[in-house]
Amino acid sequence: MDKYIIDGGKKLYGTVNLQGAKNSVLPLLAGSILTDKPVKIRRVPMISDVENMLRILIELGCKAERDGDCTMIDSANAVSHELPARLTKELRSSVFMLGSVLTRFRRAKIAYPGGCDIGLRPIDLHLKGLQRLGVKIVEENGFISCSADVLKGAEILLDFPSVGATENIILAAVKAEGRTLIRNAAKEPEIVDLQNFLNAMGAKVQGAGGSTIVIDGVKKLHGVEYEAMCDRIEAGTFLIAAATCGGEIETKGLNSENIAALLHKLSENGCKIYTKNDRIILSSTGRLKATDIVETMPFPGFPTDLQAQYSALCCTASGTSLVVENLFETRYKYAAQLKRMGADITVRGRTAVIRGVEKLRGASVTAEDLRGGAALVIAALKAEGKSTVLDLSYVDRGYSEFEHKLKKLGAQIKRVRV
Ligand code: EPZ
């Protein structure tokens, strides 16, 4: 298990080269088995969630090769419809493989994905959507077995705009008979990326980014070479780090619309933000005003995946901030660790009250989930003195070359093997 040793108090300056979006590349990889022709995806980040997804594809019988940030998938010899439990347990979001495996094999089997570090993570909306398409579902002994002689288009209304359920239904509908409508669909930019990828393979998907998505089933999908979008959560993480520590950084390749809610908050905090096309420049004195309240919402609201990082910023902003996490039950595990650094943070249910303090003190802290781990790194970069951040397996799930990118911006951070 590795750890970071961080000497806090340095301002951050420079440009961040963004990785491909983890939450886009994962569904794209799932979609690669919708054709038996080769699929090439560019801008695939070197992160453990992607490694796990590739392992799952290989267990299904696919060939997967990486060449730098380009990944080639050849599923011509894919034979299995059973998703390996030891891997789907590691990668909860592999549940949207159901849709693509069903489209390919008309059958799919997956171990019931347990909850995870941030909450229960039920999949009832996924299963209800698949059933609307004619999928028969049997849940027994902790496994979900799906089968469908024919996948038929249907009208589906999601009780909640679930990202994964929207993606799963799209992947199951692209070769179904007839038209599928998804109402109250998730509007995240990663779904637009999936739509563009599938249409480049010959699918007929329209409306992604809005709340109604229309999919007209086609007979066949062909191979594709596609470049995934940049990771807006990685960009947001670095922008929050620079806002918190002070300095000036630039991100390139990301449309600022994809994180408009965060940029709005950061300018309320007193940051100077300049955006032009796919460039975002943020400068900060490092001494910020607290924002009164921030509530996580489905896109285009404030992203839940930036809630922990933003809470770290609030710890030294002057005034009191209220953070409300509306999407996941237990996304505040990092709070106890921030308190070890001197943060004044009180959590009640889905709400955190954060009173800004003059300074955070370096301490030894332990990550317990992906975005909480990023929040601890931000707090350690701000804190006075030395911190260690333990258990980097979490940040490794979603951030490639995290310490290298931070070092390039002037952070005093090193990774050591424990
Ligand atoms: C995706 O997870 C992302 N993961 C998450 O990012 C992100 O936090 C989340 O969307 C929300 O934006 C990937 O894309 C791989 P949801 P997902 O289904 O699809 C409830 C990260 O840090 N729900 O939109 O699992 C669920 O319990 C990760 O990169 C049901 O009730 O999110 C939650 O409260 C973490 N029933 C809410 O919806 C269902 O069938 C949002 O979940 C499905 C979801």
XYZ file of C-alpha atoms and ligand atoms in Angstrom:
462
model
C 0.000 0.000 0.000
C 1.490 3.364 -0.997
C 1.239 6.722 0.739
C 1.820 10.367 -0.119
C 4.135 12.580 1.912
C 3.076 16.187 1.372
C 4.678 19.438 2.528
C 1.770 21.878 2.495
C 1.564 25.629 1.982
C 2.773 25.879 -1.615
C 0.801 27.811 -4.246
C 0.055 26.033 -7.540
C 0.961 27.373 -10.976
C 0.848 25.884 -14.461
C -1.225 23.866 -16.925
C -2.982 20.548 -16.271
C -3.114 18.016 -19.128
C -6.439 16.323 -18.482
C -6.909 12.544 -18.633
C -9.805 10.918 -20.456
C -12.999 10.863 -18.404
C -13.174 7.756 -16.183
C -16.982 7.948 -16.150
C -17.123 8.071 -19.928
C -14.419 5.531 -20.795
C -16.017 2.837 -18.601
C -19.361 2.805 -20.501
C -17.510 3.175 -23.824
C -15.502 0.033 -23.020
C -18.764 -1.730 -22.118
C -20.156 -0.645 -25.517
C -17.136 -2.044 -27.385
C -18.659 -5.572 -27.353
C -21.749 -4.379 -29.271
C -19.799 -5.144 -32.454
C -17.514 -8.050 -33.347
C -15.271 -5.617 -35.229
C -12.226 -3.935 -33.626
C -12.876 -0.838 -31.504
C -10.151 1.717 -30.753
C -10.656 4.260 -27.951
C -8.204 7.120 -27.487
C -7.579 9.083 -24.268
C -8.133 6.078 -21.987
C -6.649 6.954 -18.560
C -4.215 4.579 -16.796
C -6.363 4.042 -13.689
C -7.323 0.880 -11.831
C -11.050 1.126 -12.653
C -10.112 0.904 -16.346
C -7.700 -1.983 -15.667
C -10.547 -3.854 -13.967
C -12.937 -3.167 -16.829
C -10.355 -4.525 -19.309
C -9.944 -7.639 -17.153
C -13.717 -8.182 -17.300
C -13.716 -7.857 -21.108
C -10.824 -10.331 -21.367
C -12.719 -12.841 -19.181
C -15.635 -12.556 -21.635
C -13.236 -13.657 -24.363
C -12.251 -10.267 -25.803
C -8.739 -9.228 -26.808
C -7.676 -5.966 -25.157
C -4.422 -4.161 -25.906
C -3.131 -0.840 -24.630
C -0.755 1.426 -26.509
C -0.207 4.500 -24.345
C -3.581 6.172 -23.873
C -5.084 4.237 -26.759
C -6.951 0.975 -26.075
C -7.936 -1.577 -28.711
C -10.742 -4.046 -28.025
C -11.460 -6.984 -30.346
C -14.517 -8.923 -29.175
C -14.821 -11.186 -32.239
C -14.135 -14.225 -30.025
C -16.153 -13.102 -27.013
C -18.075 -16.173 -25.791
C -19.077 -15.722 -22.182
C -22.112 -13.875 -20.891
C -21.074 -14.335 -17.252
C -19.444 -11.317 -15.638
C -16.739 -12.551 -13.193
C -17.880 -11.874 -9.612
C -14.390 -11.197 -8.220
C -14.013 -8.363 -10.746
C -17.525 -6.902 -10.687
C -17.173 -6.681 -6.884
C -14.082 -4.512 -7.442
C -15.777 -2.396 -10.049
C -19.356 -1.672 -9.035
C -20.081 0.372 -12.126
C -19.541 -2.740 -14.262
C -23.275 -3.282 -13.752
C -23.836 -1.368 -17.010
C -22.131 -4.275 -18.760
C -25.525 -5.999 -18.395
C -26.990 -3.942 -21.237
C -24.175 -4.587 -23.694
C -23.766 -8.302 -22.803
C -27.530 -8.781 -23.245
C -27.394 -7.095 -26.645
C -24.499 -9.349 -27.673
C -25.584 -12.689 -26.197
C -29.248 -12.234 -25.230
C -28.141 -13.500 -21.811
C -26.140 -12.000 -18.957
C -25.183 -13.062 -15.449
C -23.678 -10.843 -12.764
C -23.121 -11.109 -9.024
C -25.312 -8.656 -7.173
C -23.024 -5.595 -6.945
C -22.754 -4.810 -3.216
C -22.924 -1.326 -1.839
C -19.631 0.488 -1.751
C -17.715 3.117 0.137
C -20.226 5.847 -0.621
C -23.594 4.200 -0.084
C -26.038 1.436 -0.903
C -25.924 1.926 -4.683
C -29.126 -0.034 -5.545
C -29.705 -1.078 -9.167
C -33.519 -1.280 -9.192
C -33.781 1.389 -11.922
C -31.351 -0.591 -14.135
C -33.377 -3.789 -13.736
C -36.787 -2.125 -14.201
C -35.532 -0.484 -17.405
C -34.179 -3.767 -18.790
C -37.452 -5.537 -17.942
C -39.334 -2.907 -19.981
C -37.201 -4.016 -22.955
C -38.377 -7.620 -22.496
C -35.533 -8.904 -20.307
C -36.446 -11.696 -17.881
C -34.572 -11.310 -14.595
C -33.990 -13.986 -11.936
C -32.233 -12.970 -8.720
C -30.999 -15.914 -6.638
C -28.007 -16.816 -4.424
C -26.609 -13.318 -4.878
C -26.587 -13.542 -8.664
C -28.741 -11.774 -11.253
C -29.455 -13.836 -14.371
C -30.931 -11.981 -17.332
C -32.281 -13.381 -20.590
C -34.224 -11.992 -23.544
C -35.226 -13.941 -26.660
C -35.930 -10.589 -28.257
C -35.069 -7.083 -27.025
C -37.990 -4.852 -27.957
C -37.990 -1.055 -27.821
C -40.200 0.481 -25.108
C -40.989 3.722 -23.351
C -39.129 3.940 -20.007
C -39.541 6.607 -17.357
C -36.774 6.663 -14.742
C -37.935 7.481 -11.193
C -34.536 9.149 -10.757
C -32.133 10.377 -13.501
C -29.617 7.606 -12.731
C -26.429 7.857 -14.824
C -25.746 4.120 -14.813
C -29.334 3.111 -15.462
C -29.539 5.543 -18.409
C -26.327 4.077 -19.863
C -27.425 0.471 -19.277
C -30.742 1.024 -21.051
C -29.071 2.743 -24.009
C -26.616 -0.175 -24.365
C -29.503 -2.677 -24.280
C -31.656 -0.664 -26.729
C -29.223 0.172 -29.565
C -29.967 -3.117 -31.408
C -33.438 -3.765 -29.973
C -36.431 -4.017 -32.304
C -38.090 -0.634 -32.727
C -37.851 2.610 -30.783
C -36.944 3.142 -27.113
C -37.663 6.346 -25.252
C -35.946 7.112 -21.942
C -37.713 9.869 -20.029
C -36.164 11.600 -17.014
C -32.805 10.392 -18.351
C -29.566 11.525 -16.712
C -28.129 14.569 -18.544
C -24.442 14.137 -17.651
C -21.920 15.006 -20.426
C -20.588 11.418 -20.250
C -23.929 10.246 -21.673
C -23.501 12.596 -24.634
C -20.056 11.019 -25.133
C -21.627 7.527 -25.102
C -24.264 8.656 -27.643
C -21.549 10.048 -29.959
C -19.477 6.863 -29.617
C -22.433 4.566 -30.394
C -23.596 6.701 -33.328
C -20.048 6.540 -34.718
C -20.550 2.740 -34.649
C -23.783 3.105 -36.667
C -26.309 3.354 -33.844
C -29.256 5.768 -33.875
C -29.283 7.542 -30.504
C -30.466 11.117 -30.071
C -31.290 13.532 -27.263
C -28.443 12.709 -24.838
C -27.755 15.708 -22.601
C -31.493 16.321 -22.365
C -34.057 14.494 -20.252
C -35.540 12.444 -23.125
C -33.327 10.113 -25.132
C -34.595 8.312 -28.259
C -32.928 5.130 -29.503
C -33.961 3.507 -32.795
C -32.680 -0.065 -32.878
C -30.377 -1.019 -35.767
C -29.374 -4.469 -37.039
C -25.614 -4.125 -36.917
C -22.902 -1.961 -35.444
C -19.447 -1.624 -37.002
C -16.011 -0.940 -35.492
C -14.916 2.574 -34.581
C -11.943 4.712 -33.584
C -13.105 7.249 -30.986
C -11.542 9.798 -28.628
C -13.169 9.991 -25.187
C -13.984 13.366 -23.617
C -11.715 14.888 -20.950
C -12.358 14.166 -17.289
C -14.400 17.020 -15.818
C -14.049 15.644 -12.289
C -10.254 15.538 -12.571
C -10.354 19.125 -13.901
C -12.632 20.175 -11.028
C -10.319 18.505 -8.509
C -7.288 20.484 -9.746
C -9.237 23.753 -9.971
C -10.411 23.296 -6.367
C -6.830 22.512 -5.289
C -5.542 25.752 -6.899
C -8.459 27.756 -5.454
C -7.681 26.375 -1.987
C -3.869 26.715 -2.085
C -3.731 29.916 -4.137
C -1.911 30.448 -7.452
C -3.022 30.231 -11.074
C -3.681 27.110 -13.174
C -5.108 26.381 -16.598
C -6.969 23.307 -17.826
C -7.230 22.578 -21.567
C -9.623 20.296 -23.448
C -12.668 20.695 -21.246
C -15.746 22.736 -22.155
C -16.373 24.944 -19.093
C -20.102 24.196 -19.444
C -19.321 20.689 -18.112
C -18.418 22.076 -14.686
C -20.337 25.378 -14.737
C -21.866 24.737 -11.291
C -18.412 24.389 -9.702
C -16.998 27.438 -11.518
C -19.981 29.487 -10.298
C -19.243 28.480 -6.690
C -15.507 29.147 -7.013
C -16.151 32.669 -8.287
C -18.533 33.186 -5.325
C -15.600 32.137 -3.126
C -13.527 34.976 -4.667
C -11.551 33.174 -7.403
C -10.921 34.881 -10.735
C -12.043 32.587 -13.555
C -11.493 33.086 -17.293
C -12.927 30.635 -19.831
C -12.508 30.573 -23.625
C -13.507 27.574 -25.780
C -11.866 24.588 -24.095
C -9.598 26.593 -21.787
C -10.313 27.374 -18.123
C -7.935 29.648 -16.188
C -8.409 30.082 -12.444
C -6.432 32.373 -10.174
C -6.794 32.604 -6.391
C -5.133 34.356 -3.452
C -5.790 31.211 -1.398
C -7.777 33.222 1.135
C -11.376 32.597 0.132
C -14.823 33.640 1.326
C -17.091 30.794 2.435
C -20.048 30.067 0.203
C -23.347 29.922 2.098
C -24.663 26.584 0.808
C -23.729 24.013 -1.818
C -26.091 21.125 -2.651
C -25.094 18.208 -4.885
C -27.551 17.565 -7.692
C -27.742 15.572 -10.928
C -26.178 17.424 -13.890
C -26.156 20.386 -14.478
C -26.239 20.871 -10.700
C -23.153 20.723 -8.483
C -21.539 17.282 -9.048
C -21.527 14.847 -6.115
C -18.080 13.712 -7.341
C -16.671 17.139 -6.373
C -18.428 17.411 -3.003
C -15.552 16.056 -0.903
C -12.915 18.143 -2.675
C -15.045 21.287 -2.298
C -15.573 20.584 1.418
C -11.780 20.580 1.814
C -11.737 24.081 0.277
C -14.432 25.242 2.741
C -12.252 24.240 5.740
C -10.071 27.356 5.408
C -12.544 29.709 3.684
C -13.552 32.595 5.964
C -17.099 32.017 7.264
C -19.403 29.023 7.571
C -20.371 26.752 4.664
C -23.259 24.293 4.475
C -22.672 21.277 2.222
C -25.646 19.014 1.407
C -25.037 15.619 -0.284
C -28.293 14.669 -2.013
C -27.138 11.681 -4.082
C -25.279 9.251 -1.807
C -25.860 8.252 1.812
C -22.335 8.119 3.199
C -20.138 10.453 1.223
C -18.624 12.210 4.293
C -16.132 9.588 5.532
C -13.289 12.043 4.845
C -14.684 14.495 7.469
C -13.159 12.665 10.448
C -9.778 12.712 8.683
C -10.027 16.463 7.978
C -10.709 17.031 11.684
C -7.311 15.453 12.422
C -5.885 18.392 10.471
C -7.815 20.891 12.599
C -10.896 21.337 10.399
C -14.095 22.432 12.141
C -16.611 20.198 10.345
C -19.835 18.742 11.768
C -21.798 16.146 9.816
C -25.467 15.399 10.452
C -26.962 12.932 7.974
C -26.552 14.417 4.497
C -25.427 17.828 5.712
C -21.978 19.069 6.745
C -21.498 22.380 8.562
C -17.959 23.660 7.954
C -16.645 26.655 9.917
C -13.557 28.097 8.248
C -10.359 28.025 10.340
C -7.217 30.147 9.889
C -4.980 27.190 9.215
C -4.977 23.427 8.842
C -2.111 21.486 10.441
C -0.289 18.647 8.694
C -1.320 15.191 10.005
C -1.386 11.516 9.071
C -4.718 10.724 7.400
C -6.224 7.715 5.631
C -8.346 7.697 2.470
C -11.533 5.594 2.542
C -12.957 6.298 -0.924
C -11.884 7.776 -4.232
C -13.062 11.401 -4.025
C -12.580 11.547 -0.238
C -8.947 10.620 -0.872
C -8.637 13.541 -3.316
C -10.121 15.828 -0.654
C -7.453 14.745 1.869
C -4.717 15.500 -0.678
C -6.145 19.008 -1.227
C -6.311 19.643 2.528
C -2.723 18.379 2.956
C -1.511 20.666 0.135
C -3.070 23.594 2.018
C -2.062 22.568 5.561
C 0.961 23.963 7.359
C 3.688 21.341 7.739
C 3.963 17.719 6.707
C 1.078 15.308 6.072
C 0.894 11.695 5.040
C -2.087 10.379 3.090
C -2.429 6.607 3.409
C -4.035 4.019 1.158
C -3.614 5.437 -2.315
C -5.511 2.494 -3.827
C -8.572 4.738 -3.777
C -7.147 7.754 -5.635
C -5.501 5.301 -8.072
C -8.989 4.219 -9.125
C -9.742 7.591 -10.703
C -6.637 9.750 -11.081
C -3.722 8.880 -13.396
C -0.307 10.409 -12.550
C -1.933 12.404 -9.743
C 1.296 13.161 -7.845
C 3.232 13.927 -11.083
C 0.628 16.452 -12.194
C 0.569 18.105 -8.753
C 4.397 18.197 -8.596
C 4.447 19.893 -12.019
C 2.242 22.628 -10.511
C 4.716 23.198 -7.670
C 3.290 20.930 -4.963
C 5.782 19.266 -2.601
C 4.426 15.733 -2.838
C 6.075 12.349 -3.080
C 4.739 8.814 -3.261
C 6.389 6.165 -1.105
C 5.772 2.456 -0.708
C 4.621 1.561 2.825
C -22.221 7.386 -11.721
O -22.512 6.403 -10.739
C -20.740 7.701 -11.554
N -19.944 6.494 -11.816
C -20.481 8.184 -10.127
O -19.093 8.537 -10.048
C -21.317 9.442 -9.890
O -21.157 9.843 -8.548
C -22.803 9.147 -10.152
O -22.963 8.604 -11.484
C -23.665 10.386 -10.040
O -23.210 11.344 -10.942
C -19.713 6.157 -13.105
O -20.169 6.798 -14.035
C -18.840 4.943 -13.321
P -26.432 6.995 -10.279
P -23.958 5.660 -10.744
O -27.038 5.738 -10.785
O -24.369 5.406 -12.150
C -29.562 5.994 -6.916
C -16.947 8.606 -9.076
O -16.513 9.037 -7.987
N -29.932 4.816 -7.735
O -26.666 8.256 -11.028
O -23.888 4.519 -9.818
C -28.205 5.768 -6.258
O -28.349 5.042 -5.061
C -18.250 7.828 -9.113
O -16.382 8.770 -10.184
C -31.046 4.057 -7.378
O -31.717 4.338 -6.402
O -24.860 6.802 -10.114
C -27.737 7.167 -5.981
O -28.354 7.629 -4.791
C -18.880 7.671 -7.731
N -31.362 2.965 -8.136
C -28.326 7.970 -7.149
O -29.338 7.140 -7.732
C -30.649 2.619 -9.246
O -31.011 1.626 -9.925
C -27.283 8.330 -8.210
O -26.832 7.131 -8.732
C -29.524 3.407 -9.604
C -29.192 4.506 -8.837
